[in-house]
């Protein structure tokens, strides 16, 4: 029997699946609840005339009923937020004079109580020295494990219990198991692992050990049969994407990090490199107007009667009266000085620009050669039948479904063929990074790799980017796509290892969740976040179906759908909310059951019997009407629960 996680007020998981329990009427369901005054009360059934009887006046943090319906176990008197005292009470003695709950143990963690198929109780104690596991057989408790860090579960046959001891210096962990009957010895299954990837109950365990290389985590993957020796499978792994253990055979997909170092010069052309290198030009001197052109010592006449002036540096200039008619000697001298300087400066500018352009290109080219760029990417491998096979090279931004062999990624070129500019077009060396980024945005090409077969993925729009992959089954895949502004859901069919027939499902969605067992993708659309409401949709077998409209929370129980709408949030930044609790008819119309129902207080005894808290009053709905059971309730537990699929908008 699985651990019951569904105590009202404590269920905070989004999906509860597969509690295979007999469906009983409300007259067969027992209940315990705590009051505002801290009392733990009991109802032998949920019929209207049943009166509550006190179990204990210290309340309870967690409670469950034995499978045979003879006992109730509960933890109360919490000394801190983690542990309390474990009690048992025989149900037939509840309310009898002088009968009190039987104390079993102290320092018990409330949320790890499990009743085994043989009726024994498995529980955990915690203190500063560590955790210990006990089995209570109805008479006494036997310790079966001690000094471990975390509980790892029980196998399907309830023969073994698993637990982990963590080393807080290097954060590695050791996996152990022992028998629940207390007669077996503790077995060390995995030693000093950083990650364990598959179920602890598998015959072969797949795990890794981590090391740091150039500030990167690199993993070595190992396998070990429960009764065998450790075997090293693969080294140099960046990430493990998927694993399967079947008939003691291990297969998995993984990536290996690769990088190449280029200089930025590799991303540009340099058409004038040869001529620039051969150039003998030097930086020209700027003309000096004051020293070399401006008249300084007055006007002179030479032996031939020609008029001239000298600059400060004693350069002689003869006056050109023809070019400056109708001007005095002095005016001609100053006009000539201005024009001569202007001509010299223009010549200087031409020479300087030619020289500077060469020097600028040579300088930028050298800087580009000195600046390195690391081109990083991943190789994708599959390990099967004892061998590794590379199925994709130079992959970037790898997306895959949960435990899926479908991968979508981009790729980087093996050789840099796309030059972003010529050196002559650059203003500075680091401009190459900007040009590389802009080029990257315009040349996205996605690839698909299905079952190890790679091909180009044909997306519906050129600007689409792949955000995530959801594999519903071997034939149906959903991609979330982004065009830079909006996101879209697209459905694809898998045919011959290729995604085909892309069809838009919606361009508005929120809270995607995939139910593998149902091969169904759930999401909300038409969302109003101010009201915290939307329409819950499901996609399956190529069809999109509306489950409920204008709702905040949806509970799917068998064929029935219950909803919560018109909600009020418990507090800011909290997911908890209360609102109108309703049942949908076959046409999807909501029939209100009750107002002000807390979303975490709803439990289902069967698809027609619901127990919930309204305000602080406890109610039951029997499929026809809701009635109040009692007032001032903090928490409650029923002896029977049925599994539900539970979705909420956030």
XYZ file of C-alpha atoms in Angstrom:
650
model
C 0.000 0.000 0.000
C 1.509 3.349 -0.963
C 2.281 5.992 1.624
C -0.835 8.122 2.064
C 0.111 11.686 1.264
C -3.401 13.003 1.075
C -4.216 14.292 4.554
C -6.277 17.426 4.122
C -4.377 20.636 4.512
C -1.089 18.839 3.843
C -1.474 17.777 0.242
C 0.650 20.209 -1.718
C 1.562 18.112 -4.702
C -0.004 18.909 -8.036
C -0.912 15.377 -9.090
C -2.018 12.412 -6.981
C -2.262 9.232 -9.007
C -3.095 5.618 -8.612
C -4.194 4.984 -5.039
C -6.040 1.748 -5.782
C -8.540 1.620 -2.945
C -11.986 0.085 -2.656
C -14.752 2.602 -3.138
C -17.009 2.680 -0.119
C -20.023 4.657 0.929
C -19.824 7.341 3.586
C -21.234 4.918 6.182
C -18.092 2.791 5.779
C -15.568 5.635 5.982
C -14.050 6.553 9.334
C -12.655 9.997 10.049
C -10.428 11.721 12.560
C -10.018 15.473 12.848
C -8.390 18.111 15.019
C -10.287 21.070 16.457
C -9.315 24.659 17.102
C -8.879 23.710 20.763
C -6.315 21.051 19.847
C -8.519 18.013 20.424
C -8.272 14.916 18.245
C -11.771 13.654 17.495
C -13.111 10.468 15.872
C -16.149 9.616 13.749
C -16.819 5.906 13.209
C -18.608 6.806 9.975
C -19.784 9.867 8.086
C -23.510 9.394 8.476
C -25.448 12.390 9.698
C -26.340 10.963 13.109
C -22.835 9.862 14.080
C -21.439 11.719 17.074
C -17.770 12.606 17.436
C -15.741 10.997 20.204
C -12.455 12.328 21.584
C -9.324 10.281 20.949
C -6.858 12.603 22.657
C -6.726 16.176 23.911
C -3.245 16.838 22.451
C -4.327 16.867 18.801
C -2.315 15.308 15.959
C 0.110 16.428 13.288
C -0.451 13.385 11.096
C -2.697 10.343 11.291
C -3.567 7.196 9.396
C -5.852 4.218 9.822
C -4.739 0.590 9.776
C -5.838 -1.457 6.798
C -7.999 -3.742 8.887
C -9.800 -0.748 10.397
C -8.903 -1.737 13.942
C -6.335 0.915 14.853
C -5.500 4.532 14.309
C -1.896 5.767 14.458
C -1.014 9.405 14.981
C 1.877 11.717 15.832
C 1.287 14.618 18.218
C 3.051 16.729 20.847
C 5.552 18.118 18.378
C 8.639 19.276 20.233
C 9.811 21.073 17.105
C 8.500 21.380 13.596
C 9.909 17.964 12.639
C 9.205 15.296 15.246
C 6.660 14.294 17.859
C 5.321 11.346 19.828
C 3.797 8.341 18.028
C 0.606 6.860 19.483
C -1.748 4.025 18.640
C -5.377 3.755 19.628
C -7.602 0.728 19.215
C -10.692 2.020 17.463
C -13.087 -0.192 19.436
C -11.834 1.447 22.642
C -12.207 5.059 21.511
C -14.596 6.854 23.842
C -14.507 4.096 26.443
C -13.965 5.256 29.989
C -10.359 5.139 31.106
C -9.016 4.193 27.673
C -6.102 6.250 26.436
C -3.857 6.137 23.355
C -0.855 3.831 23.619
C 2.539 5.510 23.297
C 4.824 3.744 20.809
C 7.867 6.005 20.444
C 9.168 9.574 20.601
C 11.068 11.802 18.144
C 8.971 10.389 15.288
C 8.860 12.162 11.942
C 5.118 12.584 11.250
C 5.083 12.255 7.476
C 6.872 8.925 7.145
C 4.301 6.576 8.611
C 3.532 3.559 6.450
C 1.341 0.594 7.222
C 2.678 -2.508 5.493
C 0.589 -5.251 3.912
C 1.205 -7.489 6.924
C -0.248 -4.819 9.200
C 3.054 -3.705 10.702
C 3.872 -0.011 10.944
C 7.055 1.440 9.451
C 8.173 4.738 10.962
C 11.227 6.980 11.303
C 12.728 8.775 14.283
C 15.036 11.771 14.055
C 17.394 13.485 16.458
C 20.750 15.225 16.366
C 22.485 11.866 15.978
C 20.681 11.023 12.735
C 17.649 9.057 11.603
C 16.521 5.555 12.535
C 13.924 3.239 10.982
C 11.644 1.060 13.068
C 8.977 -1.563 12.428
C 6.179 -1.850 14.987
C 4.486 -5.264 14.912
C 1.654 -4.382 17.264
C 3.582 -5.321 20.365
C 7.035 -3.810 20.126
C 9.243 -1.738 17.848
C 12.349 -3.174 16.234
C 15.043 -0.931 14.815
C 16.044 -2.024 11.315
C 18.304 0.883 10.263
C 20.188 3.721 11.926
C 22.491 6.672 11.262
C 21.217 7.377 7.759
C 20.362 10.688 6.111
C 17.241 10.132 4.013
C 14.604 7.472 3.466
C 14.643 5.779 0.047
C 11.384 3.846 -0.027
C 10.135 0.274 0.137
C 10.124 -2.250 -2.702
C 6.872 -3.438 -4.274
C 6.989 -6.779 -2.455
C 7.662 -5.027 0.872
C 10.718 -7.158 1.461
C 13.363 -4.417 1.493
C 13.624 -0.867 2.735
C 16.137 1.551 1.170
C 17.947 4.476 2.773
C 20.800 6.853 2.017
C 23.761 8.027 4.039
C 25.133 11.344 2.791
C 28.670 12.650 3.268
C 28.309 16.388 3.817
C 31.974 17.076 3.099
C 31.865 16.034 -0.552
C 28.064 15.515 -0.823
C 28.392 11.963 -2.071
C 25.905 9.358 -0.912
C 25.830 5.664 -0.117
C 22.703 3.615 -0.807
C 21.799 0.807 1.570
C 18.989 -1.666 1.947
C 17.881 -4.049 4.632
C 14.958 -6.399 5.128
C 11.762 -5.185 6.715
C 11.538 -8.283 8.890
C 14.735 -7.237 10.656
C 16.381 -10.598 10.045
C 18.546 -9.605 7.093
C 21.872 -7.808 7.159
C 22.421 -4.276 5.946
C 23.614 -4.288 2.325
C 25.693 -1.522 0.766
C 24.325 -1.206 -2.787
C 26.122 1.931 -4.016
C 29.108 3.656 -2.441
C 30.148 7.325 -2.724
C 27.867 8.239 -5.625
C 27.004 11.789 -6.635
C 23.869 10.787 -8.545
C 21.760 7.634 -8.702
C 19.653 7.684 -11.848
C 17.184 4.807 -11.696
C 14.884 3.203 -9.162
C 16.611 1.837 -6.087
C 14.523 -1.307 -6.558
C 15.999 -2.193 -9.964
C 18.247 -5.239 -10.248
C 20.973 -3.027 -11.722
C 21.731 0.459 -10.388
C 23.091 3.245 -12.594
C 25.024 6.016 -10.859
C 27.853 8.507 -11.292
C 30.794 10.084 -9.544
C 31.728 13.698 -10.161
C 35.018 15.465 -10.690
C 35.815 19.051 -11.648
C 37.807 19.714 -14.805
C 38.425 23.356 -15.750
C 35.627 24.404 -13.372
C 33.185 22.012 -15.033
C 31.430 19.005 -13.558
C 32.414 15.842 -15.389
C 30.865 12.497 -14.491
C 31.923 8.898 -14.733
C 28.967 6.523 -15.104
C 28.920 3.184 -13.305
C 26.539 0.274 -13.032
C 26.267 -2.374 -10.375
C 24.032 -5.379 -10.057
C 22.610 -5.728 -6.580
C 24.587 -8.919 -6.022
C 27.467 -8.060 -8.360
C 30.519 -5.871 -8.757
C 30.767 -2.251 -9.808
C 31.417 -1.713 -13.527
C 32.691 1.504 -15.074
C 30.678 2.262 -18.223
C 31.559 5.736 -19.518
C 33.895 8.586 -18.570
C 33.802 12.301 -19.363
C 30.016 12.693 -19.261
C 28.503 16.181 -19.080
C 24.919 15.070 -18.435
C 22.822 11.915 -18.515
C 19.568 12.555 -20.379
C 17.673 9.287 -20.147
C 18.198 5.789 -18.807
C 16.464 2.436 -19.044
C 17.116 -0.698 -17.008
C 15.391 -3.790 -18.338
C 16.258 -7.449 -17.780
C 19.482 -6.339 -16.084
C 20.508 -4.476 -19.257
C 21.356 -0.805 -18.998
C 20.923 1.773 -21.754
C 21.082 5.542 -21.596
C 21.690 8.742 -23.552
C 24.365 11.180 -22.478
C 26.315 14.221 -23.624
C 30.019 14.972 -23.722
C 31.206 18.562 -23.525
C 33.543 19.733 -26.301
C 35.174 23.060 -26.967
C 37.432 24.663 -29.555
C 39.377 27.846 -29.047
C 39.484 30.344 -31.881
C 40.822 33.844 -32.109
C 38.356 36.491 -33.162
C 40.501 36.906 -36.266
C 39.106 33.566 -37.479
C 35.679 35.170 -37.812
C 36.753 37.986 -40.189
C 38.419 38.550 -43.544
C 41.423 40.823 -44.127
C 41.541 41.647 -47.822
C 44.315 44.238 -47.486
C 46.550 42.200 -45.195
C 49.376 41.800 -47.755
C 49.421 45.421 -48.915
C 49.175 46.692 -45.344
C 52.131 44.549 -44.330
C 54.188 45.842 -47.301
C 53.373 49.487 -46.674
C 56.302 51.772 -45.828
C 54.165 54.770 -44.983
C 54.958 56.634 -41.821
C 52.839 59.071 -39.915
C 53.004 62.457 -41.719
C 53.829 65.641 -39.812
C 51.017 68.121 -39.371
C 51.716 71.496 -41.095
C 52.636 74.328 -38.680
C 50.696 77.403 -39.668
C 52.357 79.797 -37.216
C 55.928 78.786 -37.946
C 55.830 77.866 -41.610
C 53.113 79.917 -43.316
C 52.159 83.085 -41.438
C 54.133 86.266 -42.439
C 56.476 87.139 -39.609
C 59.288 89.512 -40.622
C 57.485 91.856 -43.018
C 57.799 92.215 -46.837
C 61.020 92.168 -48.840
C 62.095 92.874 -52.434
C 64.831 90.799 -54.084
C 67.404 91.949 -56.663
C 64.890 91.283 -59.428
C 62.224 93.448 -57.878
C 60.055 90.560 -56.778
C 58.139 90.974 -53.484
C 58.215 88.175 -50.887
C 57.667 87.500 -47.190
C 59.279 85.135 -44.740
C 57.634 82.951 -42.110
C 58.972 82.591 -38.606
C 60.973 79.561 -39.727
C 62.499 81.729 -42.548
C 60.594 80.086 -45.387
C 60.420 82.539 -48.283
C 57.081 83.061 -50.161
C 56.840 85.307 -53.295
C 53.605 87.195 -53.596
C 51.260 86.021 -56.356
C 49.553 89.245 -57.387
C 47.818 87.603 -60.347
C 45.896 85.255 -58.097
C 44.982 88.056 -55.725
C 44.165 91.136 -57.889
C 43.138 94.450 -56.430
C 44.712 93.641 -53.049
C 47.501 95.402 -51.183
C 50.859 93.727 -50.699
C 50.139 92.936 -47.084
C 46.684 91.522 -47.835
C 48.126 89.319 -50.571
C 50.743 87.969 -48.148
C 48.189 87.018 -45.536
C 45.752 85.584 -48.093
C 48.521 83.486 -49.600
C 49.505 82.220 -46.138
C 45.952 81.059 -45.442
C 45.602 79.296 -48.789
C 49.023 77.692 -48.688
C 48.353 76.349 -45.218
C 44.916 75.049 -46.263
C 46.429 73.196 -49.224
C 49.176 71.756 -47.063
C 46.681 70.627 -44.429
C 44.485 68.961 -47.042
C 47.508 67.082 -48.351
C 48.399 66.155 -44.791
C 44.892 64.864 -44.100
C 44.979 62.636 -47.169
C 48.343 61.212 -46.238
C 47.384 60.825 -42.585
C 44.107 59.054 -43.357
C 45.878 56.644 -45.670
C 48.507 55.911 -43.055
C 45.985 55.735 -40.170
C 43.676 53.347 -42.032
C 46.566 50.958 -42.540
C 47.661 51.249 -38.915
C 44.087 50.868 -37.666
C 43.561 47.708 -39.705
C 46.882 46.288 -38.532
C 46.099 47.155 -34.898
C 42.577 45.684 -34.968
C 43.847 42.592 -36.769
C 46.464 42.043 -34.094
C 43.931 42.575 -31.314
C 41.601 40.066 -32.977
C 44.416 37.545 -33.067
C 45.069 38.131 -29.371
C 41.413 37.732 -28.305
C 40.299 34.115 -28.061
C 36.751 32.833 -28.418
C 35.696 29.437 -27.078
C 33.242 27.593 -29.287
C 31.538 25.063 -27.003
C 29.137 22.303 -27.983
C 28.117 18.765 -27.085
C 28.333 15.355 -28.620
C 25.266 13.175 -28.022
C 25.782 9.468 -27.353
C 23.692 6.396 -26.694
C 25.021 3.582 -24.526
C 23.464 0.190 -25.185
C 24.569 -3.428 -25.385
C 27.736 -2.488 -23.557
C 28.915 0.043 -26.146
C 28.731 3.802 -26.704
C 27.711 5.214 -30.064
C 27.863 8.863 -31.091
C 24.544 9.898 -32.634
C 25.025 13.678 -32.895
C 28.023 15.962 -33.218
C 28.463 19.609 -32.351
C 25.009 19.969 -30.776
C 23.816 23.062 -28.906
C 20.782 23.753 -26.703
C 19.670 20.131 -26.559
C 15.988 19.694 -25.677
C 14.405 16.350 -24.878
C 11.307 14.952 -23.285
C 11.188 13.314 -19.886
C 12.819 9.892 -20.301
C 12.529 10.199 -24.059
C 14.699 9.202 -27.015
C 13.583 12.279 -28.962
C 16.050 15.170 -29.015
C 15.909 18.586 -30.673
C 18.981 20.794 -30.920
C 20.962 23.311 -32.904
C 24.448 22.652 -34.241
C 27.643 24.642 -34.578
C 29.684 24.509 -37.765
C 32.794 22.359 -37.777
C 34.669 24.987 -39.775
C 34.051 28.704 -39.436
C 32.649 29.555 -42.831
C 30.489 32.518 -41.925
C 32.791 35.534 -41.666
C 31.019 38.378 -39.947
C 32.996 41.283 -41.483
C 36.235 42.444 -43.076
C 38.809 44.062 -40.804
C 38.388 47.303 -42.746
C 34.710 47.446 -41.668
C 35.419 47.270 -37.935
C 35.667 50.227 -35.592
C 37.087 48.126 -32.743
C 38.009 44.484 -32.185
C 35.185 43.517 -29.798
C 32.635 44.608 -32.404
C 33.038 41.083 -33.778
C 31.095 39.706 -30.779
C 28.124 41.946 -31.589
C 28.203 40.870 -35.215
C 28.425 37.201 -34.219
C 25.390 37.565 -31.949
C 23.307 39.262 -34.636
C 24.281 36.623 -37.157
C 23.355 33.857 -34.724
C 19.852 35.265 -34.406
C 19.281 35.054 -38.140
C 20.600 31.572 -38.899
C 18.908 29.147 -36.496
C 18.677 25.637 -37.886
C 17.187 22.909 -35.703
C 17.811 19.210 -35.939
C 15.786 16.289 -34.659
C 17.284 13.045 -33.449
C 14.802 10.240 -32.961
C 16.038 6.803 -32.060
C 19.554 7.847 -33.024
C 18.571 9.104 -36.496
C 19.417 12.775 -37.151
C 17.734 15.055 -39.677
C 16.850 18.723 -40.129
C 13.670 19.689 -38.281
C 11.217 21.530 -40.505
C 9.566 24.166 -38.304
C 6.518 26.045 -39.486
C 8.096 29.500 -39.202
C 11.711 30.483 -39.822
C 11.953 32.543 -36.629
C 10.718 29.740 -34.360
C 12.946 28.631 -31.505
C 12.324 25.339 -29.699
C 11.754 25.807 -25.965
C 10.753 22.314 -24.805
C 9.755 18.829 -25.945
C 6.892 16.673 -24.631
C 6.653 13.093 -25.871
C 3.123 11.776 -25.327
C 3.889 8.377 -26.845
C 5.907 6.819 -29.663
C 3.781 8.586 -32.272
C 2.871 11.953 -30.763
C 5.159 14.821 -29.714
C 4.398 18.373 -28.569
C 6.893 21.207 -29.053
C 6.714 24.601 -27.383
C 7.956 27.205 -29.869
C 8.904 30.863 -29.415
C 9.137 33.488 -32.161
C 10.752 36.241 -30.097
C 7.439 37.633 -28.865
C 4.862 34.872 -28.468
C 4.914 31.187 -27.545
C 3.029 28.404 -29.292
C 2.108 24.763 -28.750
C 2.598 22.595 -31.836
C 1.647 18.935 -32.204
C 3.735 16.612 -34.383
C 3.448 13.025 -35.534
C 6.491 10.744 -35.464
C 6.933 8.965 -38.781
C 10.108 7.169 -39.865
C 12.134 8.943 -37.153
C 10.946 12.372 -38.326
C 8.491 14.873 -36.825
C 5.847 15.648 -39.451
C 2.441 17.309 -39.793
C 3.157 20.172 -37.421
C -0.138 21.682 -36.290
C -0.684 24.620 -33.970
C -2.678 23.757 -30.868
C -2.731 27.211 -29.262
C -0.753 30.415 -28.921
C -1.876 30.941 -25.320
C -1.068 28.461 -22.597
C 0.107 28.230 -19.022
C 1.094 25.495 -16.548
C 1.939 22.705 -18.958
C 2.008 19.260 -17.357
C 2.415 15.864 -18.981
C 0.709 12.752 -17.647
C 2.749 9.878 -19.065
C 0.329 7.193 -17.954
C -2.576 8.910 -19.723
C -0.418 10.081 -22.673
C -2.046 13.468 -22.110
C -0.754 17.031 -21.949
C -2.703 19.409 -19.702
C -2.572 23.208 -19.816
C -4.583 26.324 -19.020
C -5.604 28.819 -21.696
C -7.693 32.025 -21.845
C -6.070 32.942 -18.550
C -7.083 35.932 -16.423
C -4.316 36.262 -13.832
C -6.135 39.003 -11.917
C -8.992 36.583 -11.264
C -6.571 33.625 -11.221
C -8.822 31.707 -13.615
C -8.565 30.050 -16.996
C -9.771 27.114 -19.071
C -8.174 23.732 -18.381
C -7.471 21.854 -21.614
C -6.139 18.403 -22.408
C -4.428 17.219 -25.576
C -4.517 13.526 -26.426
C -4.789 11.378 -29.553
C -4.573 14.453 -31.757
C -7.502 16.190 -30.076
C -7.673 19.202 -27.793
C -10.506 18.982 -25.252
C -11.817 21.541 -22.796
C -12.153 19.996 -19.346
C -13.361 23.055 -17.446
C -13.723 26.774 -18.157
C -13.156 29.803 -15.924
C -11.597 27.773 -13.125
C -8.621 28.067 -10.810
C -8.320 24.467 -9.570
C -9.538 21.224 -11.146
C -9.867 17.803 -9.493
C -10.448 14.833 -11.830
C -11.721 11.759 -9.981
C -12.748 8.804 -12.098
C -15.334 10.193 -14.513
C -16.131 13.188 -12.321
C -14.642 16.690 -12.556
C -14.718 19.067 -9.586
C -13.559 22.688 -9.777
C -12.666 25.702 -7.680
C -13.463 29.165 -9.068
C -14.062 32.762 -7.943
C -11.049 32.325 -5.714
C -9.374 34.485 -3.121
C -5.676 34.009 -2.460
C -4.716 33.137 1.103
C -1.882 35.648 0.992
C 0.410 37.318 -1.498
C 2.918 35.013 -3.223
C 1.042 31.945 -1.939
C -0.520 29.273 -4.150
C -3.142 28.480 -1.525
C -6.596 29.811 -2.310
C -10.244 29.284 -1.476
C -13.327 29.684 -3.615
C -16.505 28.196 -5.031
C -16.320 24.389 -5.107
C -18.413 22.836 -7.883
C -19.135 19.607 -9.751
C -19.362 19.666 -13.540
C -22.173 17.825 -15.284
C -21.666 15.927 -18.544
C -22.137 19.140 -20.525
C -19.478 20.950 -18.497
C -21.917 23.104 -16.550
C -20.854 23.787 -12.962
C -23.208 22.966 -10.100
C -22.063 24.746 -6.957
C -21.461 22.571 -3.919
C -20.186 25.162 -1.440
C -18.427 28.534 -1.200
C -15.143 29.394 0.517
C -13.577 25.942 0.157
C -9.821 25.708 0.772
C -8.027 24.187 -2.230
C -5.804 21.982 -0.054
C -8.654 20.745 2.145
C -10.417 18.618 -0.481
C -10.203 14.807 -0.170
C -12.149 12.166 -2.079
C -13.383 8.980 -0.430
C -14.695 7.951 -3.845
C -15.688 9.897 -6.948
C -19.053 10.801 -5.408
C -17.991 11.392 -1.802
C -15.941 14.466 -0.986
C -14.805 15.817 2.374
C -13.621 19.415 2.594
C -13.215 22.432 4.864
C -15.322 25.544 4.364
C -13.856 28.315 6.471
C -13.159 26.181 9.538
C -16.226 23.974 9.202
C -15.909 20.375 8.005
C -18.312 19.290 5.251
C -19.142 16.130 3.337
C -20.671 15.986 -0.131
C -22.339 12.660 -1.006
C -22.981 13.289 -4.686
C -26.288 15.002 -4.027
C -25.837 17.596 -1.325
C -23.286 18.987 1.093
C -23.813 18.959 4.835
C -21.732 20.186 7.719
C -20.148 17.520 9.891
C -18.721 19.767 12.592
C -17.279 23.217 13.279
C -13.846 24.647 14.125
C -11.751 22.037 12.314
C -8.061 22.485 11.573
C -7.290 19.218 9.831
C -8.851 15.853 9.050
C -8.029 12.333 7.866
C -10.295 9.708 6.312
C -9.839 5.954 6.377
C -10.385 5.736 2.613
C -9.084 7.817 -0.277
C -9.368 7.474 -4.005
C -6.729 8.808 -6.370
C -7.307 12.043 -8.248
C -5.592 14.143 -10.887
C -5.238 17.644 -9.554
C -4.376 20.774 -11.566
C -4.179 24.385 -10.496
C -3.355 27.662 -12.193
C -0.351 29.639 -11.032
